[in-house]
Amino acid sequence: MAAKKGWEKIRWAGAHMPLHAEIKKRFEKERPFSGRRIGTALHLEAKTANLILTLHAGGAELFVIGSNPLSTQDAVAQALAEVEGITVAARHGEPEEERRGNIDRLIDFSPHLIVEDGGDVAWRLHEREGSCPKLIGICEETTTGVERLRTLEREGRLRVPAIAVNDAKMKHLFDNRYGTGQSTWDAIMRATNLLVAGKTVLIVGYGWCGKGLALRAKGLGARVLVCEIDPVKAVEAAMEGCEVVELREGMARADFVITATGRPGVIGEEELKVAKHGQVLANAGHFGYEIDREALGRLAKKRYQARAGVEAYVLPHGRTVYLLGEGELVNLALGDGHPVEIMDVSFALQALSAEYLLQNGESLSPGVYPVPERIDETVARLFLSVLS
Ligand code: ADE
């Protein structure tokens, strides 16, 4: 029954992913992944399932795990598990220990290629000496994951070539900005059912994701405050009509606070102490550590479940704040993630980068590489033909 619902979601997404349809048709004919094993650690929802089915159509055998326990959709996972040649080890809400076990199982699958979101598998396999002897390369989806790969590279520990899919123009300019912008607000509005127009929103971090969050907040009629430590990005925010503020001032004024910095503990005890009553706290960054949940728990006189996905914390000053989706990335913890067409583009880059890496990876030395310009432009042309 659950699998049937999963297939419904996968088919709906697939019907709106024309780039994947095109790539899948070619892969079915050319079978570029024949005899290859691919491990994926991605947010396991319907669009991701379409990427996995595209890689499968190209002849790959796959081992599939999630990227975050709260983003895994069980119906989708169960549907995929019905496909021969695809092993799924992921379930919604899996405890940390189980997820760690699944990462190790993926590594033991000895993939030729890893396609991931966040860098947990890449990090772990570099801790396990001698693991993944057949590995040719890694394709990484996010800003956070690319940063972790660069750390491995800087420390001279990176063992294989890795493609920074996040850094492709067709990825960060659209997925991070318009994808995060729309899907984060979608999840916040679904979870709270609260009005945004006329309210004050604080965006913490003005990278590509922060820009998208601010843009959509303005479109919804909010007053937008931005806190950004990089002075150049702060100027950009000001020129784009946002009010640049110190973090504590923003916390005292905002009805909604959204973090998108990639940094741990950005909203800590000092910031929470001045939070406005009724404030909704949400995180749009990859890891659920930007809002310090432990500090919230320590400070709270009382906490309770206010609504599905909404935890209320009554702080010592008597004010209540609401944390969404346990502080994990809210668009996937409480929603379906980015819009379908956005992920069609981002995952088209993944599929073509995977093909490129399997064909060329053995002649590349370990290091972080950009997506070849040719692939970025192919995806742009394909998407343009869809848009026009
Ligand atoms: N769906 C699958 N992967 C996603 C991602 N990285 N961000 C948003 N939605 C997604």
mmCIF file of C-alpha atoms and ligand atoms in Angstrom:
data_model
loop_
_atom_site.group_PDB
_atom_site.id
_atom_site.type_symbol
_atom_site.label_atom_id
_atom_site.label_comp_id
_atom_site.label_asym_id
_atom_site.label_seq_id
_atom_site.Cartn_x
_atom_site.Cartn_y
_atom_site.Cartn_z
ATOM 1 C CA MET A 1 0.000 0.000 0.000
ATOM 2 C CA ALA A 2 2.741 2.450 0.987
ATOM 3 C CA ALA A 3 4.731 1.503 -2.096
ATOM 4 C CA LYS A 4 1.694 2.306 -4.292
ATOM 5 C CA LYS A 5 1.584 5.811 -2.833
ATOM 6 C CA GLY A 6 5.333 6.064 -3.388
ATOM 7 C CA TRP A 7 4.966 5.153 -7.065
ATOM 8 C CA GLU A 8 2.225 7.768 -7.408
ATOM 9 C CA LYS A 9 4.580 10.461 -6.105
ATOM 10 C CA ILE A 10 7.478 9.201 -8.230
ATOM 11 C CA ARG A 11 5.317 9.201 -11.374
ATOM 12 C CA TRP A 12 3.961 12.686 -10.671
ATOM 13 C CA ALA A 13 7.476 14.052 -10.268
ATOM 14 C CA GLY A 14 8.718 12.085 -13.278
ATOM 15 C CA ALA A 15 5.973 13.521 -15.466
ATOM 16 C CA HIS A 16 7.391 16.999 -14.698
ATOM 17 C CA MET A 17 11.051 16.117 -15.212
ATOM 18 C CA PRO A 18 11.581 16.413 -18.974
ATOM 19 C CA LEU A 19 15.375 16.602 -18.675
ATOM 20 C CA HIS A 20 15.384 13.263 -16.903
ATOM 21 C CA ALA A 21 13.083 11.754 -19.525
ATOM 22 C CA GLU A 22 15.553 12.754 -22.221
ATOM 23 C CA ILE A 23 18.644 11.575 -20.342
ATOM 24 C CA LYS A 24 16.953 8.320 -19.313
ATOM 25 C CA LYS A 25 16.066 7.534 -22.926
ATOM 26 C CA ARG A 26 19.707 7.930 -23.948
ATOM 27 C CA PHE A 27 20.984 5.967 -20.930
ATOM 28 C CA GLU A 28 18.605 3.079 -21.744
ATOM 29 C CA LYS A 29 20.138 2.902 -25.207
ATOM 30 C CA GLU A 30 23.794 3.504 -24.334
ATOM 31 C CA ARG A 31 23.907 1.826 -20.875
ATOM 32 C CA PRO A 32 26.892 3.944 -19.657
ATOM 33 C CA PHE A 33 26.761 2.411 -16.159
ATOM 34 C CA SER A 34 26.629 -1.219 -17.191
ATOM 35 C CA GLY A 35 28.514 -3.335 -14.647
ATOM 36 C CA ARG A 36 28.985 -0.325 -12.326
ATOM 37 C CA ARG A 37 27.872 0.012 -8.725
ATOM 38 C CA ILE A 38 26.629 3.404 -7.554
ATOM 39 C CA GLY A 39 25.959 4.353 -3.925
ATOM 40 C CA THR A 40 23.585 7.272 -3.366
ATOM 41 C CA ALA A 41 23.127 9.235 -0.125
ATOM 42 C CA LEU A 42 20.449 11.747 -1.058
ATOM 43 C CA HIS A 43 17.218 13.103 0.380
ATOM 44 C CA LEU A 44 15.009 10.148 -0.408
ATOM 45 C CA GLU A 45 11.893 11.631 -1.932
ATOM 46 C CA ALA A 46 10.142 11.408 -5.294
ATOM 47 C CA LYS A 47 12.497 13.549 -7.414
ATOM 48 C CA THR A 48 15.504 11.714 -6.027
ATOM 49 C CA ALA A 49 13.811 8.421 -6.918
ATOM 50 C CA ASN A 50 13.650 9.625 -10.524
ATOM 51 C CA LEU A 51 17.398 10.308 -10.531
ATOM 52 C CA ILE A 52 18.005 6.837 -9.090
ATOM 53 C CA LEU A 53 15.780 5.258 -11.761
ATOM 54 C CA THR A 54 17.669 7.198 -14.448
ATOM 55 C CA LEU A 55 21.013 5.834 -13.178
ATOM 56 C CA HIS A 56 19.419 2.385 -13.004
ATOM 57 C CA ALA A 57 18.206 2.730 -16.600
ATOM 58 C CA GLY A 58 21.845 3.360 -17.530
ATOM 59 C CA GLY A 59 22.748 -0.095 -16.212
ATOM 60 C CA ALA A 60 23.926 0.706 -12.669
ATOM 61 C CA GLU A 61 23.360 -1.472 -9.620
ATOM 62 C CA LEU A 62 22.485 0.850 -6.752
ATOM 63 C CA PHE A 63 22.714 1.004 -2.983
ATOM 64 C CA VAL A 64 20.495 3.799 -1.713
ATOM 65 C CA ILE A 65 20.544 5.515 1.669
ATOM 66 C CA GLY A 66 19.056 8.795 2.919
ATOM 67 C CA SER A 67 20.775 12.087 3.533
ATOM 68 C CA ASN A 68 18.793 13.030 6.636
ATOM 69 C CA PRO A 69 16.488 10.747 8.657
ATOM 70 C CA LEU A 70 13.682 13.312 8.553
ATOM 71 C CA SER A 71 13.784 13.797 4.787
ATOM 72 C CA THR A 72 13.359 10.123 3.902
ATOM 73 C CA GLN A 73 9.828 9.387 2.706
ATOM 74 C CA ASP A 74 9.005 5.769 3.527
ATOM 75 C CA ALA A 75 6.512 5.335 0.696
ATOM 76 C CA VAL A 76 9.146 6.377 -1.837
ATOM 77 C CA ALA A 77 11.806 4.182 -0.195
ATOM 78 C CA GLN A 78 9.457 1.173 -0.305
ATOM 79 C CA ALA A 79 8.586 1.760 -3.951
ATOM 80 C CA LEU A 80 12.243 1.924 -4.969
ATOM 81 C CA ALA A 81 13.039 -1.204 -2.982
ATOM 82 C CA GLU A 82 10.722 -3.129 -5.338
ATOM 83 C CA VAL A 83 13.094 -2.538 -8.250
ATOM 84 C CA GLU A 84 15.573 -5.291 -8.974
ATOM 85 C CA GLY A 85 19.119 -3.979 -8.736
ATOM 86 C CA ILE A 86 18.247 -1.275 -6.202
ATOM 87 C CA THR A 87 18.883 -1.923 -2.499
ATOM 88 C CA VAL A 88 17.370 0.620 -0.126
ATOM 89 C CA ALA A 89 18.612 1.103 3.449
ATOM 90 C CA ALA A 90 16.742 4.121 4.765
ATOM 91 C CA ARG A 91 13.664 4.864 6.813
ATOM 92 C CA HIS A 92 12.059 8.015 8.095
ATOM 93 C CA GLY A 93 13.270 8.932 11.577
ATOM 94 C CA GLU A 94 16.008 6.295 11.671
ATOM 95 C CA PRO A 95 18.157 6.818 14.771
ATOM 96 C CA GLU A 96 21.690 8.160 14.341
ATOM 97 C CA GLU A 97 23.245 4.751 14.998
ATOM 98 C CA GLU A 98 21.137 3.087 12.294
ATOM 99 C CA ARG A 99 22.042 5.813 9.812
ATOM 100 C CA ARG A 100 25.720 5.368 10.623
ATOM 101 C CA GLY A 101 25.302 1.637 10.045
ATOM 102 C CA ASN A 102 23.687 2.336 6.672
ATOM 103 C CA ILE A 103 26.592 4.576 5.657
ATOM 104 C CA ASP A 104 28.936 1.684 6.436
ATOM 105 C CA ARG A 105 26.743 -0.729 4.475
ATOM 106 C CA LEU A 106 26.918 1.604 1.473
ATOM 107 C CA ILE A 107 30.713 1.669 1.770
ATOM 108 C CA ASP A 108 30.790 -2.155 2.053
ATOM 109 C CA PHE A 109 28.771 -2.334 -1.190
ATOM 110 C CA SER A 110 32.089 -1.167 -2.733
ATOM 111 C CA PRO A 111 30.656 1.377 -5.177
ATOM 112 C CA HIS A 112 32.485 2.651 -8.255
ATOM 113 C CA LEU A 113 30.761 5.984 -7.727
ATOM 114 C CA ILE A 114 29.121 7.864 -4.881
ATOM 115 C CA VAL A 115 26.422 10.438 -5.507
ATOM 116 C CA GLU A 116 25.669 12.340 -2.357
ATOM 117 C CA ASP A 117 24.217 15.310 -0.565
ATOM 118 C CA GLY A 118 26.173 16.544 2.449
ATOM 119 C CA GLY A 119 29.385 14.514 2.379
ATOM 120 C CA ASP A 120 28.719 12.027 5.196
ATOM 121 C CA VAL A 121 29.691 8.993 3.101
ATOM 122 C CA ALA A 122 32.766 10.721 1.674
ATOM 123 C CA TRP A 123 33.844 11.691 5.176
ATOM 124 C CA ARG A 124 33.303 8.205 6.584
ATOM 125 C CA LEU A 125 35.066 6.369 3.776
ATOM 126 C CA HIS A 126 38.127 8.519 4.317
ATOM 127 C CA GLU A 127 38.103 7.425 7.962
ATOM 128 C CA ARG A 128 37.951 3.774 6.923
ATOM 129 C CA GLU A 129 41.319 3.001 5.423
ATOM 130 C CA GLY A 130 41.252 0.628 2.464
ATOM 131 C CA SER A 131 37.486 0.909 2.027
ATOM 132 C CA CYS A 132 35.854 1.256 -1.397
ATOM 133 C CA PRO A 133 38.857 -0.069 -3.375
ATOM 134 C CA LYS A 134 36.985 0.243 -6.681
ATOM 135 C CA LEU A 135 35.846 3.811 -6.107
ATOM 136 C CA ILE A 136 36.403 6.058 -9.135
ATOM 137 C CA GLY A 137 34.830 9.257 -7.845
ATOM 138 C CA ILE A 138 32.250 11.240 -5.919
ATOM 139 C CA CYS A 139 29.548 13.660 -7.121
ATOM 140 C CA GLU A 140 28.493 16.106 -4.412
ATOM 141 C CA GLU A 141 25.251 18.070 -4.411
ATOM 142 C CA THR A 142 25.528 20.734 -1.688
ATOM 143 C CA THR A 143 27.579 23.707 -0.518
ATOM 144 C CA THR A 144 28.215 21.952 2.811
ATOM 145 C CA GLY A 145 29.334 18.707 1.173
ATOM 146 C CA VAL A 146 31.673 20.525 -1.223
ATOM 147 C CA GLU A 147 33.237 22.379 1.736
ATOM 148 C CA ARG A 148 33.890 19.050 3.449
ATOM 149 C CA LEU A 149 35.485 17.610 0.290
ATOM 150 C CA ARG A 150 37.710 20.693 0.053
ATOM 151 C CA THR A 151 38.765 20.136 3.670
ATOM 152 C CA LEU A 152 39.769 16.555 2.786
ATOM 153 C CA GLU A 153 41.624 17.884 -0.270
ATOM 154 C CA ARG A 154 43.443 20.575 1.742
ATOM 155 C CA GLU A 155 44.519 18.010 4.311
ATOM 156 C CA GLY A 156 45.856 15.774 1.497
ATOM 157 C CA ARG A 157 43.390 13.018 2.433
ATOM 158 C CA LEU A 158 41.043 13.010 -0.573
ATOM 159 C CA ARG A 159 41.534 9.671 -2.345
ATOM 160 C CA VAL A 160 39.546 10.178 -5.552
ATOM 161 C CA PRO A 161 38.363 12.942 -7.884
ATOM 162 C CA ALA A 162 35.152 14.608 -6.751
ATOM 163 C CA ILE A 163 32.813 16.777 -8.764
ATOM 164 C CA ALA A 164 31.400 19.850 -7.030
ATOM 165 C CA VAL A 165 27.943 19.647 -8.598
ATOM 166 C CA ASN A 166 26.790 22.376 -6.217
ATOM 167 C CA ASP A 167 29.151 24.862 -7.836
ATOM 168 C CA ALA A 168 27.778 24.422 -11.359
ATOM 169 C CA LYS A 169 26.052 27.594 -12.525
ATOM 170 C CA MET A 170 22.893 25.637 -13.328
ATOM 171 C CA LYS A 171 22.871 24.350 -9.731
ATOM 172 C CA HIS A 172 23.575 27.101 -7.219
ATOM 173 C CA LEU A 173 22.070 29.970 -9.206
ATOM 174 C CA PHE A 174 18.688 28.223 -9.374
ATOM 175 C CA ASP A 175 18.395 25.355 -6.885
ATOM 176 C CA ASN A 176 19.954 27.187 -3.933
ATOM 177 C CA ARG A 177 18.107 30.423 -4.674
ATOM 178 C CA TYR A 178 14.693 29.646 -6.173
ATOM 179 C CA GLY A 179 14.465 26.061 -4.912
ATOM 180 C CA THR A 180 15.297 26.896 -1.305
ATOM 181 C CA GLY A 181 13.297 30.127 -1.496
ATOM 182 C CA GLN A 182 10.058 28.459 -2.565
ATOM 183 C CA SER A 183 10.316 25.145 -0.717
ATOM 184 C CA THR A 184 11.340 26.624 2.630
ATOM 185 C CA TRP A 185 8.434 29.050 2.689
ATOM 186 C CA ASP A 186 6.122 26.283 1.481
ATOM 187 C CA ALA A 187 7.163 24.095 4.447
ATOM 188 C CA ILE A 188 6.930 26.937 6.988
ATOM 189 C CA MET A 189 3.478 27.931 5.814
ATOM 190 C CA ARG A 190 2.225 24.320 5.695
ATOM 191 C CA ALA A 191 3.586 23.620 9.190
ATOM 192 C CA THR A 192 2.309 26.791 10.878
ATOM 193 C CA ASN A 193 -0.635 27.991 8.757
ATOM 194 C CA LEU A 194 0.446 31.519 9.802
ATOM 195 C CA LEU A 195 0.328 34.727 7.802
ATOM 196 C CA VAL A 196 3.600 36.098 6.441
ATOM 197 C CA ALA A 197 2.388 39.424 4.976
ATOM 198 C CA GLY A 198 3.085 42.348 7.276
ATOM 199 C CA LYS A 199 5.378 40.258 9.501
ATOM 200 C CA THR A 200 9.092 40.688 10.115
ATOM 201 C CA VAL A 201 11.416 37.987 8.813
ATOM 202 C CA LEU A 202 15.086 37.571 9.744
ATOM 203 C CA ILE A 203 17.282 35.708 7.261
ATOM 204 C CA VAL A 204 20.569 34.627 8.825
ATOM 205 C CA GLY A 205 23.167 34.190 6.075
ATOM 206 C CA TYR A 206 22.967 35.850 2.668
ATOM 207 C CA GLY A 207 24.506 33.215 0.409
ATOM 208 C CA TRP A 208 22.521 31.903 -2.550
ATOM 209 C CA CYS A 209 19.994 30.213 -0.253
ATOM 210 C CA GLY A 210 19.596 33.323 1.908
ATOM 211 C CA LYS A 211 19.018 35.442 -1.194
ATOM 212 C CA GLY A 212 16.199 33.143 -2.319
ATOM 213 C CA LEU A 213 14.636 33.132 1.147
ATOM 214 C CA ALA A 214 14.692 36.941 1.270
ATOM 215 C CA LEU A 215 13.326 37.301 -2.257
ATOM 216 C CA ARG A 216 10.343 35.070 -1.537
ATOM 217 C CA ALA A 217 9.734 36.678 1.875
ATOM 218 C CA LYS A 218 9.428 40.045 0.122
ATOM 219 C CA GLY A 219 7.035 38.528 -2.405
ATOM 220 C CA LEU A 220 4.887 37.301 0.472
ATOM 221 C CA GLY A 221 4.705 40.831 1.865
ATOM 222 C CA ALA A 222 7.125 40.534 4.769
ATOM 223 C CA ARG A 223 9.588 43.100 6.073
ATOM 224 C CA VAL A 224 13.004 41.479 5.585
ATOM 225 C CA LEU A 225 15.964 41.764 7.934
ATOM 226 C CA VAL A 226 19.290 40.142 7.056
ATOM 227 C CA CYS A 227 22.205 39.234 9.279
ATOM 228 C CA GLU A 228 25.408 38.499 7.343
ATOM 229 C CA ILE A 229 29.024 38.487 8.564
ATOM 230 C CA ASP A 230 30.557 38.919 5.098
ATOM 231 C CA PRO A 231 30.448 42.705 4.514
ATOM 232 C CA VAL A 232 30.237 42.382 0.717
ATOM 233 C CA LYS A 233 27.221 40.073 0.927
ATOM 234 C CA ALA A 234 25.725 42.407 3.537
ATOM 235 C CA VAL A 235 26.019 45.301 1.053
ATOM 236 C CA GLU A 236 24.301 43.120 -1.539
ATOM 237 C CA ALA A 237 21.446 42.497 0.914
ATOM 238 C CA ALA A 238 21.125 46.229 1.587
ATOM 239 C CA MET A 239 21.125 47.067 -2.134
ATOM 240 C CA GLU A 240 18.439 44.434 -2.656
ATOM 241 C CA GLY A 241 16.168 46.280 -0.252
ATOM 242 C CA CYS A 242 16.747 44.312 2.972
ATOM 243 C CA GLU A 243 17.603 45.891 6.313
ATOM 244 C CA VAL A 244 20.981 44.619 7.509
ATOM 245 C CA VAL A 245 21.004 44.093 11.287
ATOM 246 C CA GLU A 246 23.066 42.576 14.084
ATOM 247 C CA LEU A 247 21.868 39.124 15.028
ATOM 248 C CA ARG A 248 20.546 40.003 18.485
ATOM 249 C CA GLU A 249 18.599 42.960 17.144
ATOM 250 C CA GLY A 250 17.074 40.758 14.462
ATOM 251 C CA MET A 251 16.144 38.119 17.053
ATOM 252 C CA ALA A 252 14.379 40.715 19.154
ATOM 253 C CA ARG A 253 12.327 41.962 16.194
ATOM 254 C CA ALA A 254 11.556 38.982 13.953
ATOM 255 C CA ASP A 255 8.390 36.893 13.783
ATOM 256 C CA PHE A 256 10.145 34.322 11.582
ATOM 257 C CA VAL A 257 13.861 33.473 11.734
ATOM 258 C CA ILE A 258 15.435 31.291 9.042
ATOM 259 C CA THR A 259 19.065 30.174 9.171
ATOM 260 C CA ALA A 260 21.056 29.458 6.008
ATOM 261 C CA THR A 261 24.699 29.780 7.036
ATOM 262 C CA GLY A 262 26.081 26.227 7.101
ATOM 263 C CA ARG A 263 27.607 27.050 10.507
ATOM 264 C CA PRO A 264 26.856 25.330 13.828
ATOM 265 C CA GLY A 265 25.195 27.093 16.734
ATOM 266 C CA VAL A 266 24.501 30.359 14.943
ATOM 267 C CA ILE A 267 21.376 30.838 17.034
ATOM 268 C CA GLY A 268 22.687 30.107 20.537
ATOM 269 C CA GLU A 269 21.785 30.899 24.104
ATOM 270 C CA GLU A 270 22.515 34.634 23.899
ATOM 271 C CA GLU A 271 20.325 35.036 20.819
ATOM 272 C CA LEU A 272 17.501 32.910 22.234
ATOM 273 C CA LYS A 273 17.425 34.990 25.394
ATOM 274 C CA VAL A 274 16.294 38.026 23.405
ATOM 275 C CA ALA A 275 13.920 36.198 21.019
ATOM 276 C CA LYS A 276 10.601 37.868 20.330
ATOM 277 C CA HIS A 277 7.486 36.201 21.772
ATOM 278 C CA GLY A 278 5.810 33.875 19.260
ATOM 279 C CA GLN A 279 8.873 33.697 17.031
ATOM 280 C CA VAL A 280 9.037 30.810 14.555
ATOM 281 C CA LEU A 281 12.537 29.348 14.158
ATOM 282 C CA ALA A 282 13.429 27.358 11.062
ATOM 283 C CA ASN A 283 16.631 26.104 9.469
ATOM 284 C CA ALA A 284 17.260 25.936 5.718
ATOM 285 C CA GLY A 285 20.889 24.770 5.931
ATOM 286 C CA HIS A 286 21.997 21.196 5.273
ATOM 287 C CA PHE A 287 22.797 20.245 8.874
ATOM 288 C CA GLY A 288 20.382 20.603 11.781
ATOM 289 C CA TYR A 289 22.930 22.333 13.973
ATOM 290 C CA GLU A 290 22.471 26.007 13.093
ATOM 291 C CA ILE A 291 19.821 26.545 15.770
ATOM 292 C CA ASP A 292 21.246 25.266 19.059
ATOM 293 C CA ARG A 293 18.546 22.826 20.223
ATOM 294 C CA GLU A 294 20.456 21.940 23.350
ATOM 295 C CA ALA A 295 20.537 25.594 24.374
ATOM 296 C CA LEU A 296 16.800 25.788 23.698
ATOM 297 C CA GLY A 297 16.215 22.736 25.873
ATOM 298 C CA ARG A 298 18.449 24.109 28.639
ATOM 299 C CA LEU A 299 16.744 27.496 28.644
ATOM 300 C CA ALA A 300 13.161 26.285 28.379
ATOM 301 C CA LYS A 301 10.981 26.276 31.488
ATOM 302 C CA LYS A 302 8.517 24.186 29.580
ATOM 303 C CA ARG A 303 8.256 22.611 26.146
ATOM 304 C CA TYR A 304 5.415 20.965 24.279
ATOM 305 C CA GLN A 305 4.331 19.830 20.836
ATOM 306 C CA ALA A 306 2.249 22.723 19.501
ATOM 307 C CA ARG A 307 1.401 21.137 16.120
ATOM 308 C CA ALA A 308 2.846 18.406 13.926
ATOM 309 C CA GLY A 309 6.460 19.417 13.350
ATOM 310 C CA VAL A 310 6.194 22.448 15.647
ATOM 311 C CA GLU A 311 7.792 22.310 19.129
ATOM 312 C CA ALA A 312 7.021 25.152 21.530
ATOM 313 C CA TYR A 313 9.675 26.282 24.017
ATOM 314 C CA VAL A 314 8.645 28.579 26.865
ATOM 315 C CA LEU A 315 11.750 30.589 27.722
ATOM 316 C CA PRO A 316 12.606 32.127 31.148
ATOM 317 C CA HIS A 317 11.538 35.615 30.109
ATOM 318 C CA GLY A 318 8.045 34.136 29.614
ATOM 319 C CA ARG A 319 8.189 34.339 25.837
ATOM 320 C CA THR A 320 7.483 31.298 23.679
ATOM 321 C CA VAL A 321 9.379 30.372 20.521
ATOM 322 C CA TYR A 322 8.461 27.634 18.045
ATOM 323 C CA LEU A 323 11.072 25.362 16.491
ATOM 324 C CA LEU A 324 10.134 23.726 13.187
ATOM 325 C CA GLY A 325 11.175 20.225 12.147
ATOM 326 C CA GLU A 326 13.525 19.762 15.112
ATOM 327 C CA GLY A 327 15.816 22.364 13.548
ATOM 328 C CA GLU A 328 16.600 20.072 10.598
ATOM 329 C CA LEU A 329 16.367 21.443 7.060
ATOM 330 C CA VAL A 330 12.757 22.478 7.112
ATOM 331 C CA ASN A 331 11.884 22.170 3.412
ATOM 332 C CA LEU A 332 12.544 18.435 3.494
ATOM 333 C CA ALA A 333 11.678 17.659 7.122
ATOM 334 C CA LEU A 334 8.218 19.216 6.818
ATOM 335 C CA GLY A 335 7.714 19.424 3.059
ATOM 336 C CA ASP A 336 8.554 17.689 -0.206
ATOM 337 C CA GLY A 337 11.777 19.597 -0.850
ATOM 338 C CA HIS A 338 12.507 21.788 -3.847
ATOM 339 C CA PRO A 339 10.002 22.133 -6.686
ATOM 340 C CA VAL A 340 10.135 19.303 -9.198
ATOM 341 C CA GLU A 341 11.480 21.324 -12.138
ATOM 342 C CA ILE A 342 14.379 22.634 -10.022
ATOM 343 C CA MET A 343 15.444 19.136 -9.016
ATOM 344 C CA ASP A 344 15.059 18.004 -12.633
ATOM 345 C CA VAL A 345 17.829 20.477 -13.466
ATOM 346 C CA SER A 346 20.039 19.751 -10.428
ATOM 347 C CA PHE A 347 19.760 15.998 -10.832
ATOM 348 C CA ALA A 348 20.359 16.241 -14.585
ATOM 349 C CA LEU A 349 23.740 17.734 -13.624
ATOM 350 C CA GLN A 350 24.242 14.809 -11.230
ATOM 351 C CA ALA A 351 23.368 12.190 -13.858
ATOM 352 C CA LEU A 352 25.649 13.717 -16.496
ATOM 353 C CA SER A 353 28.461 14.319 -13.992
ATOM 354 C CA ALA A 354 28.178 10.689 -12.886
ATOM 355 C CA GLU A 355 28.537 9.575 -16.499
ATOM 356 C CA TYR A 356 31.520 11.910 -17.008
ATOM 357 C CA LEU A 357 33.260 10.737 -13.838
ATOM 358 C CA LEU A 358 32.852 7.050 -14.628
ATOM 359 C CA GLN A 359 34.238 7.652 -18.114
ATOM 360 C CA ASN A 360 37.096 9.971 -17.117
ATOM 361 C CA GLY A 361 37.689 9.577 -13.379
ATOM 362 C CA GLU A 362 40.459 7.014 -13.679
ATOM 363 C CA SER A 363 42.648 9.540 -15.507
ATOM 364 C CA LEU A 364 42.019 12.331 -12.967
ATOM 365 C CA SER A 365 44.106 12.718 -9.816
ATOM 366 C CA PRO A 366 42.356 13.118 -6.447
ATOM 367 C CA GLY A 367 40.910 16.605 -6.071
ATOM 368 C CA VAL A 368 37.728 18.650 -6.221
ATOM 369 C CA TYR A 369 36.736 19.424 -9.825
ATOM 370 C CA PRO A 370 34.069 21.674 -11.305
ATOM 371 C CA VAL A 371 31.264 20.266 -13.423
ATOM 372 C CA PRO A 372 32.600 20.454 -17.000
ATOM 373 C CA GLU A 373 31.361 23.624 -18.719
ATOM 374 C CA ARG A 374 29.947 21.466 -21.512
ATOM 375 C CA ILE A 375 27.597 19.722 -19.065
ATOM 376 C CA ASP A 376 26.475 22.996 -17.441
ATOM 377 C CA GLU A 377 25.669 24.396 -20.885
ATOM 378 C CA THR A 378 23.914 21.232 -22.088
ATOM 379 C CA VAL A 379 21.645 21.348 -19.045
ATOM 380 C CA ALA A 380 21.017 25.081 -19.532
ATOM 381 C CA ARG A 381 20.034 24.553 -23.189
ATOM 382 C CA LEU A 382 17.758 21.644 -22.337
ATOM 383 C CA PHE A 383 16.043 23.637 -19.583
ATOM 384 C CA LEU A 384 15.657 26.680 -21.800
ATOM 385 C CA SER A 385 13.878 24.575 -24.406
ATOM 386 C CA VAL A 386 11.518 23.361 -21.682
ATOM 387 C CA LEU A 387 10.841 26.880 -20.377
ATOM 388 C CA SER A 388 10.163 28.436 -23.765
HETATM 389 N N1 ADE B 1 15.010 16.920 -2.971
HETATM 390 C C1 ADE B 1 16.014 16.035 -3.135
HETATM 391 N N2 ADE B 1 17.182 16.572 -2.796
HETATM 392 C C2 ADE B 1 16.915 17.834 -2.394
HETATM 393 C C3 ADE B 1 17.718 18.894 -1.916
HETATM 394 N N3 ADE B 1 19.029 18.781 -1.794
HETATM 395 N N4 ADE B 1 17.102 20.040 -1.581
HETATM 396 C C4 ADE B 1 15.774 20.138 -1.695
HETATM 397 N N5 ADE B 1 14.976 19.202 -2.154
HETATM 398 C C5 ADE B 1 15.535 18.046 -2.509
#
